[in-house]
Amino acid sequence: MTQPSVLRVDGTRIAAGDTPVILRGFGLGGWMNMENFITGYAGSESQQRRALRRVLGDEAYERFFDRFLREFFTEADAAYLASLGLNSLRIPFNYRHFESDAEPLAIKAEGFALLDRVVDACAAHGIYTILDLHAVPGAQNQHWHSDNPTQWAYFWEQRQFQDRVVNLWEHIAEHYRDNPWVAGYNPVNEPADAHGDAIGPFYRRLESAIRAVDPDHILFLDGNRYSTQFDQLGDPLPNTVYTAHDYALPGFVDGGPYPGVSRGEYVDRDRVEETFLQRTAYMRETGTPIWVGEFGPVYTGDPVRDEQRYRLLQDQLEIYDRYDASWALWTYKDIGLQGVVTVDPDSDYLRRIAPVLEKKARLGVDSWGSTDAGIRDILEPIERLFENEFPDFQPYPWGARRWIHGHVRHVMLAEAMVDDFARAFEGVGPDEAELLADAFAFRNCRIREGLAAILERAAR
């Protein structure tokens, strides 16, 4: 593969030298930053890992995760992305692969070994990578995907956490400064600074620190409020792409028909485009490139509903194309909710955790993969209590109702279910643990052919 030029921002474009580049690809959710709906556990990654180590023992635990991290994305996966005509992969990672809370600021080489392998595999197939710090010490947002079990984002309040992230990015920038296949650095995924006064100064501090080490690579900066709000960021920084996340209401697990009504709002193609324009207004007003860092529907297994979700995705891709927007679809591989590559339903792994998945769905534990239908009798009295007693209570970021659901479903019940998942692995020895992790290997997975066909058309 010919060595490319380091990508740069050129006005409203991303460019390799004089050639415009539109990045089209996936996010690699669930690999170096595990998420409960992607691999099936309950709660946060750290909770799951502690419980599994307790049940499996050290050797089986280490062998399971070593195999999982090795097989989740390999040369075969990179080749498959290239076969679809895609040219980029956003790689989310948890800070814990690079630093321990017991030894803050001491960077671990193991994290670079993992990242290097995927960066190099992608480069061999002409695929750029965007490095995405998805979970930071102290948690940058209120939800499980920042490895946060509490709904409190302490990162914005404590300088010690911010210092550790700056230190980590200085080391990452040093490591990849000469690698042109790294499109750039996405320093904080979906920040949620509740007061809005810390994110702008932190971004400027971080930009200065990274530029002192690596003056060339693009920064991909998410807006506040889960990458939807940009008015608190100030003027654009040089060689920086601002990234919007553009999930559409009909694509959520509780979404309605498309076109049709979802969460009380009628959504058709015009409304999808209007939302995209609202979320990318900052980029168009400042003359900077547009990159949609996350978007995409979840799939239900119902052919009629899923066909509507394919139509929604096609409309979004056509809109992005019309505005020369780069994009990264969420997510590449999972156990069946969103991925184009999915774990075989008949795998030993999914058969083993099937009772856990059923219970999670019944109790609405997954924020991304389940609804509250099975526990309305629990939630309705709490919702009414808050409506009557605290009518003005609108906590950040999404108001009282979702705050209640976050605490009850995605914190309290999720934490209680962590051991359910771990117990599904009782009696598993080191050899079997490795075989279970093999369920995520490309050779053992299935392809969501309808989604693959849509992406192949969009990438050509």
Tab-separated table of C-alpha atoms in Angstrom:
chain	number	residue	atom	x	y	z
A	1	MET	CA	0.000	0.000	0.000
A	2	THR	CA	1.359	3.418	-0.992
A	3	GLN	CA	2.277	5.625	1.953
A	4	PRO	CA	-0.261	8.487	2.073
A	5	SER	CA	0.208	12.077	3.120
A	6	VAL	CA	-0.812	12.947	6.660
A	7	LEU	CA	-4.398	14.154	6.508
A	8	ARG	CA	-4.940	17.848	7.127
A	9	VAL	CA	-7.866	20.254	7.360
A	10	ASP	CA	-8.099	22.380	4.237
A	11	GLY	CA	-10.970	24.809	4.743
A	12	THR	CA	-14.205	22.811	4.667
A	13	ARG	CA	-12.385	19.662	3.532
A	14	ILE	CA	-10.183	16.952	4.917
A	15	ALA	CA	-7.326	16.481	2.467
A	16	ALA	CA	-4.308	14.295	1.744
A	17	GLY	CA	-2.025	16.802	0.068
A	18	ASP	CA	-4.197	18.418	-2.593
A	19	THR	CA	-6.677	15.528	-2.728
A	20	PRO	CA	-9.944	15.821	-0.791
A	21	VAL	CA	-10.743	12.839	1.415
A	22	ILE	CA	-14.172	11.909	2.748
A	23	LEU	CA	-13.839	9.427	5.582
A	24	ARG	CA	-16.463	6.687	5.424
A	25	GLY	CA	-16.369	3.828	7.869
A	26	PHE	CA	-17.323	2.343	11.232
A	27	GLY	CA	-16.712	2.747	14.913
A	28	LEU	CA	-15.123	-0.306	16.550
A	29	GLY	CA	-17.355	-0.298	19.614
A	30	GLY	CA	-16.997	-3.053	22.181
A	31	TRP	CA	-13.305	-3.871	21.680
A	32	MET	CA	-10.878	-1.750	23.743
A	33	ASN	CA	-13.901	-0.111	25.354
A	34	MET	CA	-16.481	-2.779	26.058
A	35	GLU	CA	-20.193	-1.929	26.142
A	36	ASN	CA	-22.968	-3.987	27.646
A	37	PHE	CA	-25.288	-4.183	24.641
A	38	ILE	CA	-22.394	-5.043	22.314
A	39	THR	CA	-21.146	-8.129	24.175
A	40	GLY	CA	-24.055	-8.965	26.480
A	41	TYR	CA	-23.009	-8.155	30.034
A	42	ALA	CA	-24.842	-5.822	32.422
A	43	GLY	CA	-23.570	-2.573	33.938
A	44	SER	CA	-20.168	-1.075	33.184
A	45	GLU	CA	-17.008	-2.692	31.829
A	46	SER	CA	-15.107	-2.477	35.103
A	47	GLN	CA	-17.978	-4.091	37.019
A	48	GLN	CA	-18.143	-6.932	34.503
A	49	ARG	CA	-14.405	-7.534	34.524
A	50	ARG	CA	-14.230	-7.705	38.328
A	51	ALA	CA	-17.107	-10.188	38.451
A	52	LEU	CA	-15.665	-12.394	35.707
A	53	ARG	CA	-12.253	-12.525	37.371
A	54	ARG	CA	-13.923	-13.623	40.596
A	55	VAL	CA	-15.797	-16.460	38.836
A	56	LEU	CA	-13.222	-17.558	36.263
A	57	GLY	CA	-10.045	-17.153	38.282
A	58	ASP	CA	-6.972	-15.319	37.075
A	59	GLU	CA	-5.794	-17.716	34.351
A	60	ALA	CA	-9.141	-18.267	32.620
A	61	TYR	CA	-9.936	-14.546	32.935
A	62	GLU	CA	-6.657	-13.528	31.327
A	63	ARG	CA	-6.938	-16.084	28.554
A	64	PHE	CA	-10.546	-15.098	27.779
A	65	PHE	CA	-9.729	-11.416	27.421
A	66	ASP	CA	-6.430	-11.987	25.644
A	67	ARG	CA	-8.267	-14.067	23.028
A	68	PHE	CA	-11.195	-11.647	22.863
A	69	LEU	CA	-8.920	-8.659	22.271
A	70	ARG	CA	-6.925	-10.564	19.666
A	71	GLU	CA	-9.884	-11.956	17.699
A	72	PHE	CA	-12.396	-9.099	17.845
A	73	PHE	CA	-10.622	-7.275	15.003
A	74	THR	CA	-8.001	-8.906	12.789
A	75	GLU	CA	-6.650	-8.689	9.250
A	76	ALA	CA	-9.804	-10.504	8.116
A	77	ASP	CA	-11.972	-7.713	9.526
A	78	ALA	CA	-9.839	-5.017	7.904
A	79	ALA	CA	-10.042	-6.846	4.573
A	80	TYR	CA	-13.815	-7.035	4.898
A	81	LEU	CA	-14.106	-3.284	5.533
A	82	ALA	CA	-11.976	-2.625	2.472
A	83	SER	CA	-14.164	-4.974	0.406
A	84	LEU	CA	-17.140	-2.730	1.187
A	85	GLY	CA	-15.219	0.271	-0.119
A	86	LEU	CA	-14.853	1.863	3.328
A	87	ASN	CA	-11.717	3.840	4.138
A	88	SER	CA	-11.771	4.557	7.872
A	89	LEU	CA	-12.250	3.039	11.312
A	90	ARG	CA	-12.807	4.947	14.533
A	91	ILE	CA	-11.196	3.008	17.391
A	92	PRO	CA	-12.674	3.645	20.846
A	93	PHE	CA	-10.521	2.735	23.843
A	94	ASN	CA	-10.734	2.851	27.613
A	95	TYR	CA	-7.972	4.692	29.475
A	96	ARG	CA	-7.500	1.596	31.636
A	97	HIS	CA	-5.599	-0.116	28.817
A	98	PHE	CA	-2.939	2.598	29.141
A	99	GLU	CA	-3.010	3.603	32.789
A	100	SER	CA	-3.981	2.150	36.154
A	101	ASP	CA	-5.844	4.079	38.841
A	102	ALA	CA	-3.318	2.608	41.254
A	103	GLU	CA	-0.468	4.167	39.264
A	104	PRO	CA	-1.805	7.325	37.640
A	105	LEU	CA	0.355	8.915	34.918
A	106	ALA	CA	2.387	5.688	34.454
A	107	ILE	CA	1.679	4.660	30.850
A	108	LYS	CA	1.443	0.939	30.030
A	109	ALA	CA	2.958	-0.379	26.798
A	110	GLU	CA	0.246	-3.039	26.475
A	111	GLY	CA	-2.277	-0.477	25.288
A	112	PHE	CA	-0.062	0.557	22.393
A	113	ALA	CA	0.507	-3.077	21.421
A	114	LEU	CA	-3.256	-3.563	21.042
A	115	LEU	CA	-3.812	-0.335	19.138
A	116	ASP	CA	-0.796	-0.839	16.872
A	117	ARG	CA	-2.039	-4.193	15.695
A	118	VAL	CA	-5.379	-2.777	14.478
A	119	VAL	CA	-3.875	0.439	13.127
A	120	ASP	CA	-1.379	-1.613	11.120
A	121	ALA	CA	-4.005	-4.101	9.894
A	122	CYS	CA	-6.161	-1.223	8.677
A	123	ALA	CA	-3.206	0.527	7.029
A	124	ALA	CA	-2.373	-2.637	5.109
A	125	HIS	CA	-5.831	-2.411	3.529
A	126	GLY	CA	-5.846	1.329	2.876
A	127	ILE	CA	-7.984	2.226	5.879
A	128	TYR	CA	-7.376	5.311	8.018
A	129	THR	CA	-7.904	5.091	11.779
A	130	ILE	CA	-9.218	7.725	14.181
A	131	LEU	CA	-8.108	7.150	17.787
A	132	ASP	CA	-10.996	7.754	20.188
A	133	LEU	CA	-10.604	7.990	23.971
A	134	HIS	CA	-14.049	6.671	24.884
A	135	ALA	CA	-13.672	6.366	28.664
A	136	VAL	CA	-11.540	8.752	30.746
A	137	PRO	CA	-10.635	8.703	34.434
A	138	GLY	CA	-13.517	10.169	36.403
A	139	ALA	CA	-15.920	9.654	33.461
A	140	GLN	CA	-16.598	12.444	30.969
A	141	ASN	CA	-20.321	11.700	30.735
A	142	GLN	CA	-23.100	10.158	32.767
A	143	HIS	CA	-23.557	6.825	31.011
A	144	TRP	CA	-22.234	3.258	30.900
A	145	HIS	CA	-20.180	3.733	27.738
A	146	SER	CA	-17.660	5.859	29.630
A	147	ASP	CA	-17.279	2.924	32.072
A	148	ASN	CA	-19.381	4.941	34.505
A	149	PRO	CA	-21.570	3.065	37.018
A	150	THR	CA	-22.993	6.181	38.714
A	151	GLN	CA	-24.524	8.789	36.327
A	152	TRP	CA	-22.057	11.389	37.659
A	153	ALA	CA	-19.325	12.800	35.400
A	154	TYR	CA	-16.519	13.773	37.774
A	155	PHE	CA	-13.936	14.400	35.062
A	156	TRP	CA	-14.985	18.029	34.594
A	157	GLU	CA	-14.723	18.822	38.298
A	158	GLN	CA	-11.296	17.443	39.177
A	159	ARG	CA	-8.016	18.659	37.755
A	160	GLN	CA	-6.280	15.368	38.598
A	161	PHE	CA	-8.436	13.517	36.054
A	162	GLN	CA	-7.835	16.152	33.400
A	163	ASP	CA	-4.070	16.053	34.034
A	164	ARG	CA	-4.070	12.300	33.434
A	165	VAL	CA	-5.875	12.652	30.101
A	166	VAL	CA	-3.470	15.347	28.927
A	167	ASN	CA	-0.549	13.111	29.890
A	168	LEU	CA	-2.052	10.130	28.066
A	169	TRP	CA	-2.617	12.100	24.860
A	170	GLU	CA	0.946	13.445	24.944
A	171	HIS	CA	2.160	9.837	24.918
A	172	ILE	CA	-0.294	8.788	22.195
A	173	ALA	CA	0.705	11.759	20.031
A	174	GLU	CA	4.367	10.910	20.476
A	175	HIS	CA	3.720	7.296	19.504
A	176	TYR	CA	1.720	8.036	16.322
A	177	ARG	CA	3.147	11.374	15.219
A	178	ASP	CA	4.862	9.856	12.173
A	179	ASN	CA	2.058	7.485	11.155
A	180	PRO	CA	0.118	8.894	8.176
A	181	TRP	CA	-2.532	6.141	8.346
A	182	VAL	CA	-3.730	7.588	11.633
A	183	ALA	CA	-6.203	10.204	10.434
A	184	GLY	CA	-6.160	11.947	13.788
A	185	TYR	CA	-7.037	12.014	17.453
A	186	ASN	CA	-10.567	12.064	18.932
A	187	PRO	CA	-9.562	13.032	22.483
A	188	VAL	CA	-12.862	12.768	24.405
A	189	ASN	CA	-15.934	10.865	23.284
A	190	GLU	CA	-19.354	12.415	23.950
A	191	PRO	CA	-18.369	14.885	26.663
A	192	ALA	CA	-21.126	16.002	29.013
A	193	ASP	CA	-19.893	18.960	31.051
A	194	ALA	CA	-23.060	19.794	32.967
A	195	HIS	CA	-22.097	23.402	33.649
A	196	GLY	CA	-20.439	24.004	30.288
A	197	ASP	CA	-17.587	26.107	31.663
A	198	ALA	CA	-14.822	23.477	31.737
A	199	ILE	CA	-14.952	21.916	28.280
A	200	GLY	CA	-13.732	24.894	26.238
A	201	PRO	CA	-10.675	25.645	28.417
A	202	PHE	CA	-9.850	21.941	28.650
A	203	TYR	CA	-9.971	21.501	24.875
A	204	ARG	CA	-7.632	24.465	24.404
A	205	ARG	CA	-5.230	23.115	27.018
A	206	LEU	CA	-5.315	19.662	25.428
A	207	GLU	CA	-4.805	21.049	21.920
A	208	SER	CA	-1.733	22.974	23.055
A	209	ALA	CA	-0.255	19.897	24.746
A	210	ILE	CA	-0.823	17.626	21.747
A	211	ARG	CA	0.469	20.184	19.236
A	212	ALA	CA	3.694	20.540	21.217
A	213	VAL	CA	4.336	16.848	20.506
A	214	ASP	CA	2.593	16.333	17.165
A	215	PRO	CA	1.831	19.490	15.178
A	216	ASP	CA	0.449	17.640	12.150
A	217	HIS	CA	-2.383	15.245	12.956
A	218	ILE	CA	-6.013	16.377	12.896
A	219	LEU	CA	-7.919	16.749	16.147
A	220	PHE	CA	-11.503	15.473	16.036
A	221	LEU	CA	-13.343	17.292	18.818
A	222	ASP	CA	-16.796	16.216	20.009
A	223	GLY	CA	-19.323	18.837	21.016
A	224	ASN	CA	-20.665	19.013	24.540
A	225	ARG	CA	-23.886	17.254	25.579
A	226	TYR	CA	-22.945	14.000	23.878
A	227	SER	CA	-21.523	15.693	20.787
A	228	THR	CA	-24.603	17.742	19.957
A	229	GLN	CA	-23.769	21.188	21.418
A	230	PHE	CA	-20.958	23.417	20.162
A	231	ASP	CA	-21.719	26.937	21.401
A	232	GLN	CA	-19.455	26.479	24.462
A	233	LEU	CA	-16.329	25.663	22.441
A	234	GLY	CA	-15.452	29.131	21.157
A	235	ASP	CA	-13.738	29.753	17.835
A	236	PRO	CA	-12.468	26.689	15.954
A	237	LEU	CA	-8.941	25.514	16.637
A	238	PRO	CA	-6.495	25.072	13.727
A	239	ASN	CA	-6.377	21.742	11.888
A	240	THR	CA	-9.429	20.575	13.813
A	241	VAL	CA	-12.591	18.757	12.753
A	242	TYR	CA	-15.646	19.153	14.954
A	243	THR	CA	-17.729	16.014	15.196
A	244	ALA	CA	-21.480	15.681	15.612
A	245	HIS	CA	-23.281	12.525	16.647
A	246	ASP	CA	-26.488	12.123	14.696
A	247	TYR	CA	-28.700	9.367	16.068
A	248	ALA	CA	-32.238	9.651	14.676
A	249	LEU	CA	-35.307	8.979	16.814
A	250	PRO	CA	-36.792	6.217	14.614
A	251	GLY	CA	-33.538	4.279	14.912
A	252	PHE	CA	-33.615	3.891	18.702
A	253	VAL	CA	-34.805	0.662	20.290
A	254	ASP	CA	-38.118	2.355	21.161
A	255	GLY	CA	-38.366	4.151	17.819
A	256	GLY	CA	-41.581	4.101	15.846
A	257	PRO	CA	-42.156	3.616	12.127
A	258	TYR	CA	-40.188	5.570	9.564
A	259	PRO	CA	-41.623	7.840	8.432
A	260	GLY	CA	-43.864	8.176	11.446
A	261	VAL	CA	-44.027	9.157	15.102
A	262	SER	CA	-41.183	8.401	17.537
A	263	ARG	CA	-41.246	9.725	21.125
A	264	GLY	CA	-44.147	11.982	20.199
A	265	GLU	CA	-42.415	13.568	17.193
A	266	TYR	CA	-43.171	12.958	13.521
A	267	VAL	CA	-39.950	12.092	11.697
A	268	ASP	CA	-39.532	11.828	7.941
A	269	ARG	CA	-36.618	12.473	5.623
A	270	ASP	CA	-37.036	16.244	5.845
A	271	ARG	CA	-36.957	16.090	9.634
A	272	VAL	CA	-33.828	13.888	9.545
A	273	GLU	CA	-32.106	16.451	7.342
A	274	GLU	CA	-33.276	19.332	9.527
A	275	THR	CA	-31.817	17.631	12.612
A	276	PHE	CA	-28.524	17.003	10.809
A	277	LEU	CA	-28.333	20.667	9.802
A	278	GLN	CA	-29.015	21.779	13.365
A	279	ARG	CA	-26.308	19.499	14.734
A	280	THR	CA	-23.740	20.613	12.148
A	281	ALA	CA	-24.547	24.335	12.124
A	282	TYR	CA	-21.290	25.156	13.948
A	283	MET	CA	-19.206	23.450	11.254
A	284	ARG	CA	-20.980	25.183	8.388
A	285	GLU	CA	-20.884	28.573	10.122
A	286	THR	CA	-17.155	28.295	10.868
A	287	GLY	CA	-16.207	26.761	7.509
A	288	THR	CA	-14.763	23.577	9.010
A	289	PRO	CA	-15.221	19.973	7.802
A	290	ILE	CA	-18.182	17.885	8.911
A	291	TRP	CA	-17.600	14.470	10.449
A	292	VAL	CA	-20.523	12.511	11.899
A	293	GLY	CA	-18.624	10.480	14.465
A	294	GLU	CA	-21.574	8.254	15.402
A	295	PHE	CA	-25.007	7.453	14.008
A	296	GLY	CA	-27.045	4.458	12.976
A	297	PRO	CA	-30.209	2.551	13.855
A	298	VAL	CA	-30.579	-0.553	15.957
A	299	TYR	CA	-32.250	-3.593	14.424
A	300	THR	CA	-35.169	-5.481	15.882
A	301	GLY	CA	-35.377	-8.778	14.025
A	302	ASP	CA	-38.770	-7.744	12.622
A	303	PRO	CA	-38.332	-7.607	8.819
A	304	VAL	CA	-40.837	-4.763	8.350
A	305	ARG	CA	-39.345	-2.569	11.063
A	306	ASP	CA	-35.796	-3.325	10.012
A	307	GLU	CA	-36.572	-2.429	6.418
A	308	GLN	CA	-37.763	0.962	7.661
A	309	ARG	CA	-34.514	1.353	9.571
A	310	TYR	CA	-32.539	0.549	6.453
A	311	ARG	CA	-34.505	3.296	4.718
A	312	LEU	CA	-33.634	5.704	7.538
A	313	LEU	CA	-29.952	4.800	7.218
A	314	GLN	CA	-30.021	5.256	3.446
A	315	ASP	CA	-31.596	8.686	3.863
A	316	GLN	CA	-28.915	9.708	6.354
A	317	LEU	CA	-26.117	8.503	4.082
A	318	GLU	CA	-27.579	10.367	1.118
A	319	ILE	CA	-27.818	13.546	3.203
A	320	TYR	CA	-24.209	13.207	4.362
A	321	ASP	CA	-23.082	12.689	0.794
A	322	ARG	CA	-24.879	15.823	-0.350
A	323	TYR	CA	-23.074	17.907	2.302
A	324	ASP	CA	-19.659	16.204	1.794
A	325	ALA	CA	-19.776	14.937	5.378
A	326	SER	CA	-17.468	12.195	6.573
A	327	TRP	CA	-19.011	9.542	8.800
A	328	ALA	CA	-18.416	6.592	11.120
A	329	LEU	CA	-21.369	4.237	11.585
A	330	TRP	CA	-21.927	2.763	15.038
A	331	THR	CA	-21.010	-0.068	15.379
A	332	TYR	CA	-18.984	-2.639	13.390
A	333	LYS	CA	-19.414	-5.875	15.392
A	334	ASP	CA	-21.726	-7.007	18.177
A	335	ILE	CA	-24.091	-9.762	19.327
A	336	GLY	CA	-26.858	-8.661	16.965
A	337	LEU	CA	-28.273	-5.219	17.719
A	338	GLN	CA	-26.386	-2.935	15.322
A	339	GLY	CA	-23.324	-4.544	13.797
A	340	VAL	CA	-22.752	-5.435	10.185
A	341	VAL	CA	-20.774	-8.370	11.584
A	342	THR	CA	-22.618	-10.264	14.325
A	343	VAL	CA	-21.895	-13.181	16.605
A	344	ASP	CA	-23.576	-16.413	15.486
A	345	PRO	CA	-26.764	-16.931	17.559
A	346	ASP	CA	-25.848	-20.624	17.816
A	347	SER	CA	-22.407	-19.930	19.281
A	348	ASP	CA	-21.528	-21.417	22.666
A	349	TYR	CA	-21.006	-17.878	23.958
A	350	LEU	CA	-24.521	-16.672	23.150
A	351	ARG	CA	-26.144	-19.908	24.280
A	352	ARG	CA	-24.352	-19.583	27.621
A	353	ILE	CA	-25.511	-16.014	28.263
A	354	ALA	CA	-29.027	-16.409	26.759
A	355	PRO	CA	-30.804	-16.335	30.172
A	356	VAL	CA	-28.953	-13.136	31.051
A	357	LEU	CA	-29.973	-11.491	27.791
A	358	GLU	CA	-33.605	-12.461	28.394
A	359	LYS	CA	-33.547	-11.017	31.906
A	360	LYS	CA	-31.861	-7.813	30.744
A	361	ALA	CA	-34.566	-7.348	28.121
A	362	ARG	CA	-37.364	-8.115	30.590
A	363	LEU	CA	-36.047	-5.606	33.133
A	364	GLY	CA	-34.995	-2.992	30.572
A	365	VAL	CA	-31.420	-2.979	31.853
A	366	ASP	CA	-29.649	-2.042	28.605
A	367	SER	CA	-30.019	1.629	27.789
A	368	TRP	CA	-29.312	1.000	24.109
A	369	GLY	CA	-30.883	-2.404	23.625
A	370	SER	CA	-34.085	-2.613	25.693
A	371	THR	CA	-37.222	-0.713	26.655
A	372	ASP	CA	-39.057	-0.152	29.920
A	373	ALA	CA	-42.102	-2.203	28.860
A	374	GLY	CA	-41.549	-4.900	31.471
A	375	ILE	CA	-41.188	-2.593	34.477
A	376	ARG	CA	-43.690	0.181	33.845
A	377	ASP	CA	-45.383	-0.756	37.140
A	378	ILE	CA	-42.140	0.186	38.897
A	379	LEU	CA	-41.321	3.333	36.945
A	380	GLU	CA	-44.738	4.968	36.647
A	381	PRO	CA	-45.139	5.722	40.375
A	382	ILE	CA	-41.641	7.207	40.505
A	383	GLU	CA	-42.286	9.334	37.415
A	384	ARG	CA	-45.589	10.579	38.898
A	385	LEU	CA	-43.882	11.356	42.203
A	386	PHE	CA	-41.319	13.558	40.471
A	387	GLU	CA	-43.966	15.243	38.319
A	388	ASN	CA	-45.961	16.114	41.437
A	389	GLU	CA	-43.226	16.863	43.950
A	390	PHE	CA	-40.400	18.169	41.753
A	391	PRO	CA	-42.048	19.592	38.610
A	392	ASP	CA	-39.118	21.929	37.925
A	393	PHE	CA	-36.433	19.286	38.345
A	394	GLN	CA	-34.722	18.877	34.970
A	395	PRO	CA	-31.315	17.299	35.557
A	396	TYR	CA	-28.604	17.376	32.902
A	397	PRO	CA	-28.461	16.128	30.215
A	398	TRP	CA	-31.957	14.865	29.244
A	399	GLY	CA	-34.383	15.773	32.028
A	400	ALA	CA	-36.118	13.993	34.892
A	401	ARG	CA	-37.662	11.006	33.119
A	402	ARG	CA	-34.448	9.749	31.559
A	403	TRP	CA	-32.567	10.545	34.782
A	404	ILE	CA	-34.991	8.299	36.675
A	405	HIS	CA	-34.592	5.550	34.104
A	406	GLY	CA	-30.839	5.928	34.281
A	407	HIS	CA	-30.785	5.390	38.030
A	408	VAL	CA	-33.367	2.614	38.197
A	409	ARG	CA	-32.665	0.615	35.034
A	410	HIS	CA	-29.090	1.365	34.028
A	411	VAL	CA	-27.462	1.811	37.440
A	412	MET	CA	-29.441	0.012	40.145
A	413	LEU	CA	-30.771	-2.969	38.190
A	414	ALA	CA	-27.671	-3.161	36.003
A	415	GLU	CA	-25.380	-3.385	39.026
A	416	ALA	CA	-27.581	-6.069	40.557
A	417	MET	CA	-27.337	-8.072	37.317
A	418	VAL	CA	-23.558	-8.018	37.044
A	419	ASP	CA	-23.264	-11.265	38.971
A	420	ASP	CA	-25.939	-12.921	36.800
A	421	PHE	CA	-23.624	-12.529	33.826
A	422	ALA	CA	-20.616	-13.776	35.779
A	423	ARG	CA	-22.481	-16.855	37.028
A	424	ALA	CA	-23.116	-17.860	33.411
A	425	PHE	CA	-19.368	-18.641	33.273
A	426	GLU	CA	-19.149	-20.774	36.405
A	427	GLY	CA	-17.113	-23.912	35.820
A	428	VAL	CA	-15.420	-22.555	32.684
A	429	GLY	CA	-11.730	-23.413	32.571
A	430	PRO	CA	-8.929	-21.625	30.709
A	431	ASP	CA	-9.225	-23.630	27.472
A	432	GLU	CA	-13.005	-23.237	27.267
A	433	ALA	CA	-12.701	-19.541	28.076
A	434	GLU	CA	-10.563	-19.060	24.970
A	435	LEU	CA	-13.044	-20.978	22.832
A	436	LEU	CA	-15.900	-18.813	24.107
A	437	ALA	CA	-14.007	-15.658	23.142
A	438	ASP	CA	-13.559	-17.101	19.647
A	439	ALA	CA	-17.252	-16.382	19.031
A	440	PHE	CA	-16.167	-12.841	18.110
A	441	ALA	CA	-13.665	-13.935	15.463
A	442	PHE	CA	-14.633	-12.866	11.946
A	443	ARG	CA	-14.502	-16.457	10.695
A	444	ASN	CA	-17.199	-17.462	13.204
A	445	CYS	CA	-19.534	-14.490	12.709
A	446	ARG	CA	-22.407	-13.686	10.377
A	447	ILE	CA	-22.836	-10.752	8.006
A	448	ARG	CA	-25.927	-8.546	8.078
A	449	GLU	CA	-26.225	-8.614	4.303
A	450	GLY	CA	-28.855	-5.887	3.927
A	451	LEU	CA	-26.718	-3.419	5.854
A	452	ALA	CA	-23.575	-4.459	4.001
A	453	ALA	CA	-25.238	-3.794	0.646
A	454	ILE	CA	-26.326	-0.309	1.706
A	455	LEU	CA	-22.826	0.578	2.874
A	456	GLU	CA	-21.187	-0.799	-0.228
A	457	ARG	CA	-23.389	1.422	-2.398
A	458	ALA	CA	-22.760	4.461	-0.194
A	459	ALA	CA	-18.973	4.006	-0.226
A	460	ARG	CA	-18.547	3.721	-3.994
